[in-house]
Coordinates of C-alpha atoms in Angstrom, one line a residue:
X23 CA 6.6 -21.0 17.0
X24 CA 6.9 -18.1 14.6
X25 CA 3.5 -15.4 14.1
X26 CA 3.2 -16.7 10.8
X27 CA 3.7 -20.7 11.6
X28 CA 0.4 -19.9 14.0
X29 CA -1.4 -18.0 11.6
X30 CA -1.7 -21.5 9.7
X31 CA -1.9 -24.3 12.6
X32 CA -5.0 -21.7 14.2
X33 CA -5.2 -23.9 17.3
X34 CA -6.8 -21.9 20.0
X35 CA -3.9 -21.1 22.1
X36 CA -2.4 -19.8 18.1
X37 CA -6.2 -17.9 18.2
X38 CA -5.8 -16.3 21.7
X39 CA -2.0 -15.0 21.2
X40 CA -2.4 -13.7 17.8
X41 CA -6.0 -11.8 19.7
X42 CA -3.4 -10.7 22.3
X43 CA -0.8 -9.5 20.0
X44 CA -3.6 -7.6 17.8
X45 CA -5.6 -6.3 20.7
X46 CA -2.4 -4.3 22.2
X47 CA -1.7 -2.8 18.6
X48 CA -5.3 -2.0 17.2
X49 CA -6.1 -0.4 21.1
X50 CA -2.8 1.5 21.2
X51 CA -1.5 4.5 18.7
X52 CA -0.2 2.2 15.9
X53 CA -3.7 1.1 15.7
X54 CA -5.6 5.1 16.0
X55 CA -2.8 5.6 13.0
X56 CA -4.1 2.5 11.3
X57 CA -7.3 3.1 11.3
X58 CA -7.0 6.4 9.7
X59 CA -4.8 5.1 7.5
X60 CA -7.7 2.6 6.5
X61 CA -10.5 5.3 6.7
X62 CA -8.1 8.2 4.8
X63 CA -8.1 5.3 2.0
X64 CA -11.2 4.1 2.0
X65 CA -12.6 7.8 1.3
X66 CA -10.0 8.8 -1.2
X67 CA -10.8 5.6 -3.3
X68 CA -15.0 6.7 -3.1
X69 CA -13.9 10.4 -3.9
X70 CA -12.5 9.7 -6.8
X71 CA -15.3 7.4 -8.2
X72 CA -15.4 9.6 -11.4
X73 CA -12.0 9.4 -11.9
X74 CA -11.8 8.0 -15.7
X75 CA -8.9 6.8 -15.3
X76 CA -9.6 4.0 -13.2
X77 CA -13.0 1.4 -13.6
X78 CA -15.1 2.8 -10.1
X79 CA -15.4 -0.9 -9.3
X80 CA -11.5 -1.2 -9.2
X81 CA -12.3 1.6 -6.7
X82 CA -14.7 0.1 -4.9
X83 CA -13.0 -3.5 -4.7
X84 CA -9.9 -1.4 -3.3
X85 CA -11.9 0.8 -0.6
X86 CA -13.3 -3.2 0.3
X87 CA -10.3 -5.3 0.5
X88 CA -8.9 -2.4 2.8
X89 CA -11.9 -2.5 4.9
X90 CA -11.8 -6.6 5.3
X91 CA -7.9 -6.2 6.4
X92 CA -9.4 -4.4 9.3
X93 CA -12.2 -6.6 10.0
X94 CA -9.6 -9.2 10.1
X95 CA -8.1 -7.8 13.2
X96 CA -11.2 -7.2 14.8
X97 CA -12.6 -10.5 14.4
X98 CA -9.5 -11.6 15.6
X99 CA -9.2 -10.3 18.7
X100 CA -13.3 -10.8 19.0
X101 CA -12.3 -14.4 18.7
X102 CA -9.5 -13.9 21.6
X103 CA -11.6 -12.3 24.0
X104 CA -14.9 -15.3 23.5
X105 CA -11.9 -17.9 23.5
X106 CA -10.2 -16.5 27.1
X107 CA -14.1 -15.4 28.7
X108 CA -15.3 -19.4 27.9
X109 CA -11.8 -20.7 29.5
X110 CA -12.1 -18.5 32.9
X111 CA -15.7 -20.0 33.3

């Protein structure tokens, strides 16, 4: 079954790979690049605030959907690691 095939069915052994998969990038050096990728963004979009040139709440709703992307993968390895703790007890 293909990443994206268990992205949609979400079963929990789809829950506990995808964690897997997630954990080993956001913990290694893709993920230290990624997150200051997310957080180089995030304050470049607040910086420029003033800008006229784009609405601040353009801005804003940028620096946010950036922010949820990585909330995604901590809530989904979060969900891994409950799913894997309540199965070893």
């Amino acid at each position: 079954m293909s990443i994206e095939e268990s992205l949609i069915r979400r079963e929990v052994q789809d829950v506990i790979e995808i964690g897997q998969v997630l954990e080993k990038f956001y913990n290694g050096s893709a993920g230290k690049v990624f997150r200051a990728m997310v957080n180089g963004r995030i304050k470049e979009q607040l910086s420029a605030l003033d800008d006229n040139d784009t609405a601040a709440s353009r801005r804003l709703g940028r620096a946010e959907g950036i922010q949820l992307i990585q909330d995604d993968i901590e809530i989904a390895i979060e969900q891994m690691k409950q799913l894997t703790t309540s199965k070893g007890e």
